[in-house]
PDB file of C-alpha atoms in Angstrom:
ATOM      1  CA  MET R   1     -38.658   2.242  27.471  1.00  0.00           C
ATOM      2  CA  LYS R   2     -35.834   3.932  29.347  1.00  0.00           C
ATOM      3  CA  LYS R   3     -33.505   1.049  28.522  1.00  0.00           C
ATOM      4  CA  VAL R   4     -34.374   1.297  24.836  1.00  0.00           C
ATOM      5  CA  LEU R   5     -33.825   5.055  24.871  1.00  0.00           C
ATOM      6  CA  PHE R   6     -30.462   4.637  26.598  1.00  0.00           C
ATOM      7  CA  LEU R   7     -29.395   2.080  24.002  1.00  0.00           C
ATOM      8  CA  LEU R   8     -30.355   4.424  21.176  1.00  0.00           C
ATOM      9  CA  LEU R   9     -28.407   7.274  22.757  1.00  0.00           C
ATOM     10  CA  ALA R  10     -25.393   5.016  23.220  1.00  0.00           C
ATOM     11  CA  LEU R  11     -25.523   3.965  19.581  1.00  0.00           C
ATOM     12  CA  VAL R  12     -25.798   7.582  18.454  1.00  0.00           C
ATOM     13  CA  GLY R  13     -22.800   8.456  20.587  1.00  0.00           C
ATOM     14  CA  LEU R  14     -20.794   5.572  19.151  1.00  0.00           C
ATOM     15  CA  SER R  15     -21.751   6.596  15.623  1.00  0.00           C
ATOM     16  CA  GLY R  16     -20.600  10.122  16.331  1.00  0.00           C
ATOM     17  CA  THR R  17     -17.254   8.827  17.602  1.00  0.00           C
ATOM     18  CA  VAL R  18     -16.677   6.692  14.508  1.00  0.00           C
ATOM     19  CA  SER R  19     -17.679   9.593  12.269  1.00  0.00           C
ATOM     20  CA  ALA R  20     -15.272  11.899  14.080  1.00  0.00           C
ATOM     21  CA  GLN R  21     -12.462   9.363  13.604  1.00  0.00           C
ATOM     22  CA  LYS R  22     -13.173   9.103   9.893  1.00  0.00           C
ATOM     23  CA  LYS R  23     -13.077  12.868   9.575  1.00  0.00           C
ATOM     24  CA  SER R  24      -9.614  13.247  11.053  1.00  0.00           C
ATOM     25  CA  LYS R  25      -7.979  16.406   9.746  1.00  0.00           C
ATOM     26  CA  LYS R  26      -4.556  14.741   9.472  1.00  0.00           C
ATOM     27  CA  ASP R  27      -3.194  11.790   7.535  1.00  0.00           C
ATOM     28  CA  TYR R  28       0.070   9.902   7.152  1.00  0.00           C
ATOM     29  CA  LEU R  29       2.179  10.796   4.139  1.00  0.00           C
ATOM     30  CA  VAL R  30       4.319   7.790   3.198  1.00  0.00           C
ATOM     31  CA  THR R  31       7.649   8.427   1.466  1.00  0.00           C
ATOM     32  CA  ILE R  32       9.563   5.704  -0.397  1.00  0.00           C
ATOM     33  CA  ALA R  33      13.097   6.819  -1.264  1.00  0.00           C
ATOM     34  CA  THR R  34      14.886   4.887  -4.029  1.00  0.00           C
ATOM     35  CA  PRO R  35      17.975   5.431  -6.245  1.00  0.00           C
ATOM     36  CA  GLN R  36      15.580   6.411  -9.057  1.00  0.00           C
ATOM     37  CA  GLY R  37      13.808   9.072  -6.985  1.00  0.00           C
ATOM     38  CA  THR R  38      11.152   9.567  -4.332  1.00  0.00           C
ATOM     39  CA  ILE R  39       7.604   8.196  -4.290  1.00  0.00           C
ATOM     40  CA  ARG R  40       4.944   9.610  -1.979  1.00  0.00           C
ATOM     41  CA  LEU R  41       1.623   7.973  -1.226  1.00  0.00           C
ATOM     42  CA  VAL R  42      -1.335   7.880   1.140  1.00  0.00           C
ATOM     43  CA  LEU R  43      -3.041   4.869   2.707  1.00  0.00           C
ATOM     44  CA  PHE R  44      -6.809   4.399   2.565  1.00  0.00           C
ATOM     45  CA  GLU R  45      -8.700   4.660   5.841  1.00  0.00           C
ATOM     46  CA  ASP R  46     -11.336   2.113   4.794  1.00  0.00           C
ATOM     47  CA  THR R  47      -8.721  -0.660   4.573  1.00  0.00           C
ATOM     48  CA  PRO R  48      -7.683  -0.359   8.241  1.00  0.00           C
ATOM     49  CA  LYS R  49      -5.953  -3.733   8.669  1.00  0.00           C
ATOM     50  CA  HIS R  50      -3.606  -3.109   5.747  1.00  0.00           C
ATOM     51  CA  ARG R  51      -3.104   0.518   6.712  1.00  0.00           C
ATOM     52  CA  GLU R  52      -2.197  -0.253  10.318  1.00  0.00           C
ATOM     53  CA  ASN R  53       0.095  -3.114   9.333  1.00  0.00           C
ATOM     54  CA  PHE R  54       1.960  -1.002   6.758  1.00  0.00           C
ATOM     55  CA  LEU R  55       2.417   1.863   9.225  1.00  0.00           C
ATOM     56  CA  LYS R  56       3.710  -0.542  11.882  1.00  0.00           C
ATOM     57  CA  LEU R  57       6.239  -2.059   9.489  1.00  0.00           C
ATOM     58  CA  VAL R  58       7.428   1.405   8.470  1.00  0.00           C
ATOM     59  CA  LYS R  59       7.776   2.429  12.107  1.00  0.00           C
ATOM     60  CA  ASP R  60       9.823  -0.727  12.754  1.00  0.00           C
ATOM     61  CA  LYS R  61      12.019   0.111   9.702  1.00  0.00           C
ATOM     62  CA  TYR R  62      11.101  -3.287   8.290  1.00  0.00           C
ATOM     63  CA  TYR R  63      11.177  -2.081   4.687  1.00  0.00           C
ATOM     64  CA  ASP R  64      14.477  -0.226   4.897  1.00  0.00           C
ATOM     65  CA  GLY R  65      17.047  -2.033   2.767  1.00  0.00           C
ATOM     66  CA  THR R  66      14.514  -4.206   0.956  1.00  0.00           C
ATOM     67  CA  THR R  67      14.320  -3.927  -2.818  1.00  0.00           C
ATOM     68  CA  PHE R  68      11.804  -3.796  -5.613  1.00  0.00           C
ATOM     69  CA  HIS R  69      12.605  -7.383  -6.501  1.00  0.00           C
ATOM     70  CA  ARG R  70      10.121  -7.867  -9.368  1.00  0.00           C
ATOM     71  CA  VAL R  71       9.503  -5.234 -12.027  1.00  0.00           C
ATOM     72  CA  ILE R  72       7.453  -5.585 -15.205  1.00  0.00           C
ATOM     73  CA  ASN R  73       7.253  -2.632 -17.560  1.00  0.00           C
ATOM     74  CA  ASP R  74       3.673  -1.598 -18.424  1.00  0.00           C
ATOM     75  CA  PHE R  75       2.418  -3.614 -15.432  1.00  0.00           C
ATOM     76  CA  MET R  76       3.739  -3.097 -11.900  1.00  0.00           C
ATOM     77  CA  ILE R  77       6.724  -3.027  -9.535  1.00  0.00           C
ATOM     78  CA  GLN R  78       6.753  -5.306  -6.478  1.00  0.00           C
ATOM     79  CA  GLY R  79       8.694  -5.037  -3.229  1.00  0.00           C
ATOM     80  CA  GLY R  80       8.570  -5.472   0.525  1.00  0.00           C
ATOM     81  CA  ASP R  81      10.163  -8.922   0.799  1.00  0.00           C
ATOM     82  CA  PRO R  82      12.609  -9.217   3.735  1.00  0.00           C
ATOM     83  CA  ASN R  83      14.524 -11.874   1.793  1.00  0.00           C
ATOM     84  CA  SER R  84      15.585  -9.196  -0.679  1.00  0.00           C
ATOM     85  CA  LYS R  85      17.932  -7.822   1.979  1.00  0.00           C
ATOM     86  CA  ASP R  86      20.233 -10.841   1.829  1.00  0.00           C
ATOM     87  CA  SER R  87      22.832 -11.741  -0.779  1.00  0.00           C
ATOM     88  CA  ASP R  88      20.801 -14.571  -2.339  1.00  0.00           C
ATOM     89  CA  PRO R  89      18.561 -13.229  -5.129  1.00  0.00           C
ATOM     90  CA  SER R  90      17.007 -16.666  -5.716  1.00  0.00           C
ATOM     91  CA  ASN R  91      14.840 -16.441  -2.577  1.00  0.00           C
ATOM     92  CA  ASP R  92      13.354 -13.049  -3.379  1.00  0.00           C
ATOM     93  CA  GLY R  93       9.579 -13.160  -3.485  1.00  0.00           C
ATOM     94  CA  SER R  94       9.149 -15.894  -0.898  1.00  0.00           C
ATOM     95  CA  GLY R  95       9.691 -13.915   2.308  1.00  0.00           C
ATOM     96  CA  SER R  96       7.203 -12.525   4.822  1.00  0.00           C
ATOM     97  CA  PRO R  97       6.926 -11.401   8.445  1.00  0.00           C
ATOM     98  CA  GLY R  98       5.287 -14.756   9.228  1.00  0.00           C
ATOM     99  CA  TYR R  99       1.635 -13.806   8.935  1.00  0.00           C
ATOM    100  CA  THR R 100      -1.018 -12.828   6.404  1.00  0.00           C
ATOM    101  CA  ILE R 101      -3.674 -10.096   6.474  1.00  0.00           C
ATOM    102  CA  PRO R 102      -7.392 -10.726   5.868  1.00  0.00           C
ATOM    103  CA  ALA R 103      -8.521  -9.392   2.503  1.00  0.00           C
ATOM    104  CA  GLU R 104     -10.050  -5.905   2.411  1.00  0.00           C
ATOM    105  CA  ILE R 105     -11.113  -5.919  -1.227  1.00  0.00           C
ATOM    106  CA  LEU R 106     -13.453  -2.997  -1.920  1.00  0.00           C
ATOM    107  CA  PRO R 107     -15.074  -2.420  -5.325  1.00  0.00           C
ATOM    108  CA  HIS R 108     -14.374   1.322  -5.392  1.00  0.00           C
ATOM    109  CA  HIS R 109     -10.608   0.848  -4.989  1.00  0.00           C
ATOM    110  CA  LYS R 110      -9.339   0.131  -8.485  1.00  0.00           C
ATOM    111  CA  HIS R 111      -5.955  -0.844  -9.889  1.00  0.00           C
ATOM    112  CA  VAL R 112      -5.305   2.580 -11.408  1.00  0.00           C
ATOM    113  CA  TYR R 113      -1.887   4.020 -12.245  1.00  0.00           C
ATOM    114  CA  GLY R 114      -0.010   4.398  -8.963  1.00  0.00           C
ATOM    115  CA  ALA R 115      -2.337   2.214  -6.893  1.00  0.00           C
ATOM    116  CA  LEU R 116      -0.750   0.481  -3.892  1.00  0.00           C
ATOM    117  CA  ALA R 117      -1.925  -3.117  -3.499  1.00  0.00           C
ATOM    118  CA  ALA R 118      -0.993  -6.146  -1.430  1.00  0.00           C
ATOM    119  CA  ALA R 119       0.693  -9.125  -3.052  1.00  0.00           C
ATOM    120  CA  ARG R 120      -0.665 -12.536  -2.072  1.00  0.00           C
ATOM    121  CA  LEU R 121      -0.463 -16.255  -2.705  1.00  0.00           C
ATOM    122  CA  GLY R 122      -2.725 -17.164  -5.614  1.00  0.00           C
ATOM    123  CA  GLY R 123      -4.760 -20.221  -6.490  1.00  0.00           C
ATOM    124  CA  PRO R 124      -6.769 -22.689  -4.386  1.00  0.00           C
ATOM    125  CA  ALA R 125      -4.222 -22.556  -1.563  1.00  0.00           C
ATOM    126  CA  ASN R 126      -5.558 -19.101  -0.668  1.00  0.00           C
ATOM    127  CA  PRO R 127      -9.337 -19.145  -1.225  1.00  0.00           C
ATOM    128  CA  ASN R 128      -9.925 -16.125   1.036  1.00  0.00           C
ATOM    129  CA  LYS R 129      -7.408 -14.009  -0.897  1.00  0.00           C
ATOM    130  CA  GLU R 130      -5.457 -13.141   2.241  1.00  0.00           C
ATOM    131  CA  SER R 131      -2.635 -10.677   1.670  1.00  0.00           C
ATOM    132  CA  SER R 132       1.074 -11.049   2.258  1.00  0.00           C
ATOM    133  CA  GLY R 133       2.100  -9.556   5.563  1.00  0.00           C
ATOM    134  CA  SER R 134       4.596  -7.220   3.891  1.00  0.00           C
ATOM    135  CA  GLN R 135       4.890  -7.589   0.119  1.00  0.00           C
ATOM    136  CA  PHE R 136       3.167  -4.963  -2.000  1.00  0.00           C
ATOM    137  CA  TYR R 137       3.117  -3.654  -5.541  1.00  0.00           C
ATOM    138  CA  LEU R 138       2.583  -0.330  -7.265  1.00  0.00           C
ATOM    139  CA  VAL R 139       0.657  -0.246 -10.554  1.00  0.00           C
ATOM    140  CA  GLU R 140       2.875   1.108 -13.326  1.00  0.00           C
ATOM    141  CA  ASN R 141       0.573   0.714 -16.317  1.00  0.00           C
ATOM    142  CA  HIS R 142      -0.757   4.193 -17.100  1.00  0.00           C
ATOM    143  CA  ALA R 143      -4.132   2.770 -18.130  1.00  0.00           C
ATOM    144  CA  GLY R 144      -4.358   0.693 -14.968  1.00  0.00           C
ATOM    145  CA  VAL R 145      -4.705  -3.082 -14.698  1.00  0.00           C
ATOM    146  CA  PRO R 146      -8.465  -3.628 -14.248  1.00  0.00           C
ATOM    147  CA  PHE R 147      -8.221  -7.408 -14.571  1.00  0.00           C
ATOM    148  CA  LEU R 148      -6.772  -7.393 -11.033  1.00  0.00           C
ATOM    149  CA  ASP R 149      -9.740  -5.472  -9.587  1.00  0.00           C
ATOM    150  CA  ASN R 150     -11.631  -7.401  -6.900  1.00  0.00           C
ATOM    151  CA  GLN R 151      -8.803  -9.947  -6.764  1.00  0.00           C
ATOM    152  CA  TYR R 152      -6.216  -8.155  -4.623  1.00  0.00           C
ATOM    153  CA  THR R 153      -6.547  -5.603  -1.826  1.00  0.00           C
ATOM    154  CA  VAL R 154      -5.843  -2.051  -2.997  1.00  0.00           C
ATOM    155  CA  TYR R 155      -5.058   0.062   0.059  1.00  0.00           C
ATOM    156  CA  GLY R 156      -3.289   3.222  -1.053  1.00  0.00           C
ATOM    157  CA  GLN R 157      -2.443   5.614  -3.873  1.00  0.00           C
ATOM    158  CA  VAL R 158       0.747   7.290  -5.069  1.00  0.00           C
ATOM    159  CA  ILE R 159       0.218  11.051  -5.110  1.00  0.00           C
ATOM    160  CA  ASP R 160       3.722  12.162  -6.112  1.00  0.00           C
ATOM    161  CA  GLY R 161       6.549  10.457  -8.002  1.00  0.00           C
ATOM    162  CA  LEU R 162       4.637   8.452 -10.582  1.00  0.00           C
ATOM    163  CA  ALA R 163       7.522   8.944 -13.010  1.00  0.00           C
ATOM    164  CA  VAL R 164       9.782   7.194 -10.506  1.00  0.00           C
ATOM    165  CA  ILE R 165       7.628   4.060 -10.769  1.00  0.00           C
ATOM    166  CA  ASP R 166       8.170   4.209 -14.550  1.00  0.00           C
ATOM    167  CA  LYS R 167      11.946   4.519 -14.112  1.00  0.00           C
ATOM    168  CA  ILE R 168      12.051   1.503 -11.801  1.00  0.00           C
ATOM    169  CA  ALA R 169       9.910  -0.561 -14.179  1.00  0.00           C
ATOM    170  CA  GLU R 170      12.352   0.212 -17.002  1.00  0.00           C
ATOM    171  CA  GLN R 171      15.427  -1.072 -15.138  1.00  0.00           C
ATOM    172  CA  PRO R 172      17.418  -3.893 -16.783  1.00  0.00           C
ATOM    173  CA  LYS R 173      16.329  -7.220 -15.295  1.00  0.00           C
ATOM    174  CA  ASP R 174      16.988 -10.959 -15.437  1.00  0.00           C
ATOM    175  CA  TYR R 175      14.692 -13.818 -16.481  1.00  0.00           C
ATOM    176  CA  ARG R 176      12.853 -13.639 -13.127  1.00  0.00           C
ATOM    177  CA  ASP R 177      12.000  -9.948 -13.692  1.00  0.00           C
ATOM    178  CA  ARG R 178      14.448  -9.021 -10.928  1.00  0.00           C
ATOM    179  CA  PRO R 179      16.452  -5.832 -11.565  1.00  0.00           C
ATOM    180  CA  THR R 180      20.091  -6.670 -12.231  1.00  0.00           C
ATOM    181  CA  THR R 181      21.039  -3.748  -9.973  1.00  0.00           C
ATOM    182  CA  ASP R 182      19.282  -3.628  -6.608  1.00  0.00           C
ATOM    183  CA  VAL R 183      16.564  -0.990  -6.316  1.00  0.00           C
ATOM    184  CA  LYS R 184      16.690  -0.513  -2.554  1.00  0.00           C
ATOM    185  CA  MET R 185      14.147   1.498  -0.615  1.00  0.00           C
ATOM    186  CA  THR R 186      13.896   3.467   2.599  1.00  0.00           C
ATOM    187  CA  VAL R 187      10.341   4.075   3.795  1.00  0.00           C
ATOM    188  CA  THR R 188       9.242   6.793   6.225  1.00  0.00           C
ATOM    189  CA  THR R 189       5.984   8.426   7.280  1.00  0.00           C
ATOM    190  CA  LYS R 190       4.934  11.716   8.771  1.00  0.00           C
ATOM    191  CA  LYS R 191       1.605  13.149   9.780  1.00  0.00           C
ATOM    192  CA  MET R 192       0.353  16.092   7.772  1.00  0.00           C
ATOM    193  CA  LYS R 193      -2.853  18.032   7.590  1.00  0.00           C
ATOM    194  CA  LYS R 194      -5.057  16.661   4.839  1.00  0.00           C
ATOM    195  CA  LYS R 195      -5.544  20.193   3.607  1.00  0.00           C
ATOM    196  CA  LYS R 196      -1.789  20.587   3.151  1.00  0.00           C
ATOM    197  CA  ILE R 197      -1.528  17.231   1.343  1.00  0.00           C
ATOM    198  CA  THR R 198      -4.235  18.397  -1.056  1.00  0.00           C
ATOM    199  CA  GLN R 199      -2.573  21.778  -1.573  1.00  0.00           C
ATOM    200  CA  THR R 200       0.900  20.289  -2.085  1.00  0.00           C
ATOM    201  CA  TYR R 201       0.140  17.166  -4.107  1.00  0.00           C
ATOM    202  CA  GLY R 202      -3.354  17.738  -5.491  1.00  0.00           C
ATOM    203  CA  TYR R 203      -4.811  14.627  -3.842  1.00  0.00           C
ATOM    204  CA  ARG R 204      -8.447  15.073  -2.859  1.00  0.00           C
ATOM    205  CA  TYR R 205     -10.032  13.191  -0.019  1.00  0.00           C
ATOM    206  CA  GLU R 206     -13.542  11.874  -0.491  1.00  0.00           C
TER     207      GLU R 206
END
C-alpha cells in the first residue's frame, strides 16, 4: 500500500512539474527581418520537436542569409533552405541540415493566414509525413489553406507583419516561383513575458 501511495505521489509531483512548465510566463518572440519588412511570430509549445529545432537553428544563425526561395501569391512563401545561400538558384528547395523531424500534426493547429508550417517531402517516399529539418512556409492566403490541414505540421503563428508576407508573395518571380531578386532573411529570437507579447501584438495564449 505504501508503495502504491508513493507512486501516486510521484505521479502527482511529475504532473505538477509538467503543468508548471506549460504555464511558463515567458515565451520566445521570433523576428524575421527581410528587405520587405519585419515579421514577428511565436512558436507553439505543443509542437516541442519543431519548436526546439527552430530555436536551435536560429541560435546557430543557420537561417541568416537564406532566402524565401518559393513564393506563390494567394498561397504561401517558403524559405529556410541552406542551398539558397549559394549562387546557384537551380538547387534551391533541395537543401537541409541532413535530418528530418517527426511529424507533430495536431488537429487544432490550422493553416490560417500567417501560420508557420514545416515543408516536407510528399508522396509515398514519406509515409510518416516527417518534416524538413529546416525548410518552412508561411501561409499568405488571407482565407487560409485548409486543404493542407492534417497534412503538414503547423508549429507557429505570425503575430505582427502579415502585410510583409503579402509583399514577399507579390515579388516578381521566375517559372519556378523563385523571386527574381533574392528575398534574404535574418532571424533572431528574444524571450519576452507572455503578458507583454499579448499587450504589444494582441496575441492571446490559450
